């Protein structure tokens, strides 16, 4: 039974990372990599898996992506070799052997898996593009709404500004007309507002 309580060393983490990357490149599973590392370090497979996901994995994101790309390339090469006929030639003679009728099950599965992986990648890209288009459309609608609100606010501001200017003008006229009463001390002055909101002076004799 594997029981270890000591901490993971840098060398242990490095062995774990190299083993997992190797299995990814070869099309194997991470579980097999954990088993292999567990046997090497006398640790349980679960402990190796926890260490990989919790600590080591984040340090090898680029290496993981590269390993996956190499795995796909290898699968494509195997599929091409399994499907495409081989031809042989020499300076003296040239011939093409008959295509093999029997194809290994492993090669067929590898080829189909490669096609499925490519199809899934295209589907994921199309889904992502569709989501981006929907988000862009929603943002355009929101921008249009904000533009309309801004236009309405500008119109309200212009109206308020005009009213404010009119009020100031009325107050200035009233102030000027109030001072006119000093010119004629024998007359009393009063004011009234016309239909346009203008103040006019009404003079009456005392």
PDB file of C-alpha atoms in Angstrom, residues 45-188:
ATOM      1  CA  UNK A  45      -2.526   7.864  -8.458  1.00  0.00           C
ATOM      2  CA  UNK A  46      -5.051  10.118  -6.704  1.00  0.00           C
ATOM      3  CA  UNK A  47      -2.247  12.036  -4.989  1.00  0.00           C
ATOM      4  CA  UNK A  48      -0.512  12.561  -8.318  1.00  0.00           C
ATOM      5  CA  UNK A  49      -3.743  13.729  -9.938  1.00  0.00           C
ATOM      6  CA  UNK A  50      -4.448  16.178  -7.123  1.00  0.00           C
ATOM      7  CA  UNK A  51      -0.914  17.574  -7.299  1.00  0.00           C
ATOM      8  CA  UNK A  52      -1.186  18.020 -11.071  1.00  0.00           C
ATOM      9  CA  UNK A  53      -4.549  19.793 -11.049  1.00  0.00           C
ATOM     10  CA  UNK A  54      -3.917  21.914  -7.955  1.00  0.00           C
ATOM     11  CA  UNK A  55      -0.324  23.059  -8.480  1.00  0.00           C
ATOM     12  CA  UNK A  56       1.600  21.859 -11.528  1.00  0.00           C
ATOM     13  CA  UNK A  57      -0.922  22.185 -14.364  1.00  0.00           C
ATOM     14  CA  UNK A  58      -1.114  25.999 -14.229  1.00  0.00           C
ATOM     15  CA  UNK A  59       2.632  26.222 -14.876  1.00  0.00           C
ATOM     16  CA  UNK A  60       2.439  24.261 -18.143  1.00  0.00           C
ATOM     17  CA  UNK A  61      -0.519  25.742 -20.050  1.00  0.00           C
ATOM     18  CA  UNK A  62       1.530  26.469 -23.194  1.00  0.00           C
ATOM     19  CA  UNK A  63       3.246  23.091 -23.077  1.00  0.00           C
ATOM     20  CA  UNK A  64      -0.127  21.330 -22.754  1.00  0.00           C
ATOM     21  CA  UNK A  65      -1.513  23.130 -25.803  1.00  0.00           C
ATOM     22  CA  UNK A  66       1.620  22.268 -27.787  1.00  0.00           C
ATOM     23  CA  UNK A  67       1.333  18.621 -26.738  1.00  0.00           C
ATOM     24  CA  UNK A  68      -2.288  18.521 -27.911  1.00  0.00           C
ATOM     25  CA  UNK A  69      -1.284  20.010 -31.271  1.00  0.00           C
ATOM     26  CA  UNK A  70       1.438  17.413 -31.692  1.00  0.00           C
ATOM     27  CA  UNK A  71      -1.072  14.673 -30.817  1.00  0.00           C
ATOM     28  CA  UNK A  72      -3.451  15.906 -33.539  1.00  0.00           C
ATOM     29  CA  UNK A  73      -0.654  16.078 -36.087  1.00  0.00           C
ATOM     30  CA  UNK A  74       0.411  12.553 -35.222  1.00  0.00           C
ATOM     31  CA  UNK A  75      -3.176  11.299 -35.535  1.00  0.00           C
ATOM     32  CA  UNK A  76      -3.519  12.945 -38.944  1.00  0.00           C
ATOM     33  CA  UNK A  77      -0.281  11.371 -40.141  1.00  0.00           C
ATOM     34  CA  UNK A  78      -1.394   7.944 -38.983  1.00  0.00           C
ATOM     35  CA  UNK A  79      -4.763   8.395 -40.671  1.00  0.00           C
ATOM     36  CA  UNK A  80      -3.159   9.507 -43.934  1.00  0.00           C
ATOM     37  CA  UNK A  81      -0.807   6.551 -43.907  1.00  0.00           C
ATOM     38  CA  UNK A  82      -3.713   4.215 -43.249  1.00  0.00           C
ATOM     39  CA  UNK A  83      -5.916   5.548 -46.066  1.00  0.00           C
ATOM     40  CA  UNK A  84      -3.573   6.729 -48.819  1.00  0.00           C
ATOM     41  CA  UNK A  85      -2.034   4.029 -51.083  1.00  0.00           C
ATOM     42  CA  UNK A  86       1.734   3.718 -51.092  1.00  0.00           C
ATOM     43  CA  UNK A  87       3.727   3.741 -54.298  1.00  0.00           C
ATOM     44  CA  UNK A  88       7.221   2.514 -54.812  1.00  0.00           C
ATOM     45  CA  UNK A  89       9.649   3.455 -57.572  1.00  0.00           C
ATOM     46  CA  UNK A  90      13.272   2.801 -58.445  1.00  0.00           C
ATOM     47  CA  UNK A  91      15.587   3.881 -61.272  1.00  0.00           C
ATOM     48  CA  UNK A  92      15.006   0.543 -63.026  1.00  0.00           C
ATOM     49  CA  UNK A  93      11.402  -0.279 -62.338  1.00  0.00           C
ATOM     50  CA  UNK A  94       8.242   1.404 -61.116  1.00  0.00           C
ATOM     51  CA  UNK A  95       5.166  -0.302 -59.747  1.00  0.00           C
ATOM     52  CA  UNK A  96       2.295   0.256 -57.352  1.00  0.00           C
ATOM     53  CA  UNK A  97       1.305  -2.623 -55.112  1.00  0.00           C
ATOM     54  CA  UNK A  98      -2.407  -3.334 -54.756  1.00  0.00           C
ATOM     55  CA  UNK A  99      -4.205  -1.501 -51.956  1.00  0.00           C
ATOM     56  CA  UNK A 100      -4.577  -3.477 -48.795  1.00  0.00           C
ATOM     57  CA  UNK A 101      -8.179  -4.597 -48.348  1.00  0.00           C
ATOM     58  CA  UNK A 102      -7.710  -5.181 -44.687  1.00  0.00           C
ATOM     59  CA  UNK A 103      -7.081  -2.160 -42.523  1.00  0.00           C
ATOM     60  CA  UNK A 104      -6.277  -2.395 -38.833  1.00  0.00           C
ATOM     61  CA  UNK A 105      -9.088  -1.395 -36.497  1.00  0.00           C
ATOM     62  CA  UNK A 106      -6.751   0.833 -34.532  1.00  0.00           C
ATOM     63  CA  UNK A 107      -5.899   2.929 -37.598  1.00  0.00           C
ATOM     64  CA  UNK A 108      -9.561   3.319 -38.526  1.00  0.00           C
ATOM     65  CA  UNK A 109     -10.458   4.433 -35.008  1.00  0.00           C
ATOM     66  CA  UNK A 110      -7.544   6.879 -35.001  1.00  0.00           C
ATOM     67  CA  UNK A 111      -8.608   8.343 -38.330  1.00  0.00           C
ATOM     68  CA  UNK A 112     -12.244   8.735 -37.280  1.00  0.00           C
ATOM     69  CA  UNK A 113     -11.173  10.282 -33.970  1.00  0.00           C
ATOM     70  CA  UNK A 114      -9.093  12.796 -35.882  1.00  0.00           C
ATOM     71  CA  UNK A 115     -12.051  13.765 -38.062  1.00  0.00           C
ATOM     72  CA  UNK A 116     -14.287  14.033 -35.007  1.00  0.00           C
ATOM     73  CA  UNK A 117     -11.769  16.260 -33.248  1.00  0.00           C
ATOM     74  CA  UNK A 118     -11.553  18.580 -36.247  1.00  0.00           C
ATOM     75  CA  UNK A 119     -15.340  18.737 -36.469  1.00  0.00           C
ATOM     76  CA  UNK A 120     -15.621  19.566 -32.772  1.00  0.00           C
ATOM     77  CA  UNK A 121     -13.026  22.315 -33.116  1.00  0.00           C
ATOM     78  CA  UNK A 122     -14.937  23.880 -36.028  1.00  0.00           C
ATOM     79  CA  UNK A 123     -18.201  23.630 -34.105  1.00  0.00           C
ATOM     80  CA  UNK A 124     -16.645  25.321 -31.073  1.00  0.00           C
ATOM     81  CA  UNK A 125     -15.292  28.144 -33.239  1.00  0.00           C
ATOM     82  CA  UNK A 126     -18.673  28.628 -34.919  1.00  0.00           C
ATOM     83  CA  UNK A 127     -20.409  28.695 -31.537  1.00  0.00           C
ATOM     84  CA  UNK A 128     -17.950  31.272 -30.247  1.00  0.00           C
ATOM     85  CA  UNK A 129     -18.395  33.442 -33.360  1.00  0.00           C
ATOM     86  CA  UNK A 130     -22.173  33.219 -33.011  1.00  0.00           C
ATOM     87  CA  UNK A 131     -22.005  34.324 -29.372  1.00  0.00           C
ATOM     88  CA  UNK A 132     -19.732  37.218 -30.290  1.00  0.00           C
ATOM     89  CA  UNK A 133     -22.154  38.353 -33.007  1.00  0.00           C
ATOM     90  CA  UNK A 134     -25.036  38.280 -30.544  1.00  0.00           C
ATOM     91  CA  UNK A 135     -23.058  40.298 -28.004  1.00  0.00           C
ATOM     92  CA  UNK A 136     -22.077  42.860 -30.655  1.00  0.00           C
ATOM     93  CA  UNK A 137     -25.707  43.209 -31.758  1.00  0.00           C
ATOM     94  CA  UNK A 138     -26.831  43.731 -28.161  1.00  0.00           C
ATOM     95  CA  UNK A 139     -24.108  46.342 -27.609  1.00  0.00           C
ATOM     96  CA  UNK A 140     -25.141  48.204 -30.784  1.00  0.00           C
ATOM     97  CA  UNK A 141     -28.736  48.335 -29.569  1.00  0.00           C
ATOM     98  CA  UNK A 142     -27.596  49.599 -26.178  1.00  0.00           C
ATOM     99  CA  UNK A 143     -25.437  52.289 -27.800  1.00  0.00           C
ATOM    100  CA  UNK A 144     -28.399  53.416 -29.952  1.00  0.00           C
ATOM    101  CA  UNK A 145     -30.556  53.629 -26.824  1.00  0.00           C
ATOM    102  CA  UNK A 146     -27.924  55.724 -25.051  1.00  0.00           C
ATOM    103  CA  UNK A 147     -27.632  58.002 -28.070  1.00  0.00           C
ATOM    104  CA  UNK A 148     -31.402  58.600 -28.084  1.00  0.00           C
ATOM    105  CA  UNK A 149     -31.377  59.349 -24.351  1.00  0.00           C
ATOM    106  CA  UNK A 150     -28.477  61.767 -24.834  1.00  0.00           C
ATOM    107  CA  UNK A 151     -30.352  63.528 -27.632  1.00  0.00           C
ATOM    108  CA  UNK A 152     -33.420  63.953 -25.420  1.00  0.00           C
ATOM    109  CA  UNK A 153     -31.287  65.288 -22.566  1.00  0.00           C
ATOM    110  CA  UNK A 154     -29.659  67.806 -24.897  1.00  0.00           C
ATOM    111  CA  UNK A 155     -33.078  68.990 -26.065  1.00  0.00           C
ATOM    112  CA  UNK A 156     -34.273  69.381 -22.472  1.00  0.00           C
ATOM    113  CA  UNK A 157     -31.090  71.232 -21.558  1.00  0.00           C
ATOM    114  CA  UNK A 158     -31.553  73.621 -24.494  1.00  0.00           C
ATOM    115  CA  UNK A 159     -35.150  74.303 -23.455  1.00  0.00           C
ATOM    116  CA  UNK A 160     -34.165  74.939 -19.832  1.00  0.00           C
ATOM    117  CA  UNK A 161     -31.334  77.194 -20.942  1.00  0.00           C
ATOM    118  CA  UNK A 162     -33.709  79.244 -23.095  1.00  0.00           C
ATOM    119  CA  UNK A 163     -36.190  79.575 -20.223  1.00  0.00           C
ATOM    120  CA  UNK A 164     -33.397  80.663 -17.915  1.00  0.00           C
ATOM    121  CA  UNK A 165     -32.236  83.328 -20.365  1.00  0.00           C
ATOM    122  CA  UNK A 166     -35.811  84.598 -20.757  1.00  0.00           C
ATOM    123  CA  UNK A 167     -36.212  84.820 -16.982  1.00  0.00           C
ATOM    124  CA  UNK A 168     -32.968  86.776 -16.635  1.00  0.00           C
ATOM    125  CA  UNK A 169     -34.070  89.136 -19.395  1.00  0.00           C
ATOM    126  CA  UNK A 170     -37.421  89.738 -17.671  1.00  0.00           C
ATOM    127  CA  UNK A 171     -35.681  90.445 -14.370  1.00  0.00           C
ATOM    128  CA  UNK A 172     -33.293  92.881 -16.045  1.00  0.00           C
ATOM    129  CA  UNK A 173     -36.190  94.717 -17.708  1.00  0.00           C
ATOM    130  CA  UNK A 174     -38.031  94.971 -14.421  1.00  0.00           C
ATOM    131  CA  UNK A 175     -34.916  96.331 -12.752  1.00  0.00           C
ATOM    132  CA  UNK A 176     -34.415  98.958 -15.460  1.00  0.00           C
ATOM    133  CA  UNK A 177     -38.038 100.020 -15.405  1.00  0.00           C
ATOM    134  CA  UNK A 178     -37.921 100.366 -11.626  1.00  0.00           C
ATOM    135  CA  UNK A 179     -35.114 102.871 -11.910  1.00  0.00           C
ATOM    136  CA  UNK A 180     -37.049 104.916 -14.490  1.00  0.00           C
ATOM    137  CA  UNK A 181     -39.366 106.126 -11.745  1.00  0.00           C
ATOM    138  CA  UNK A 182     -36.631 108.382 -10.399  1.00  0.00           C
ATOM    139  CA  UNK A 183     -36.751 110.525 -13.542  1.00  0.00           C
ATOM    140  CA  UNK A 184     -40.308 111.681 -12.961  1.00  0.00           C
ATOM    141  CA  UNK A 185     -41.116 112.213  -9.307  1.00  0.00           C
ATOM    142  CA  UNK A 186     -44.588 113.587 -10.103  1.00  0.00           C
ATOM    143  CA  UNK A 187     -45.683 110.271 -11.628  1.00  0.00           C
ATOM    144  CA  UNK A 188     -46.209 106.911  -9.978  1.00  0.00           C
TER     145      UNK A 188
END
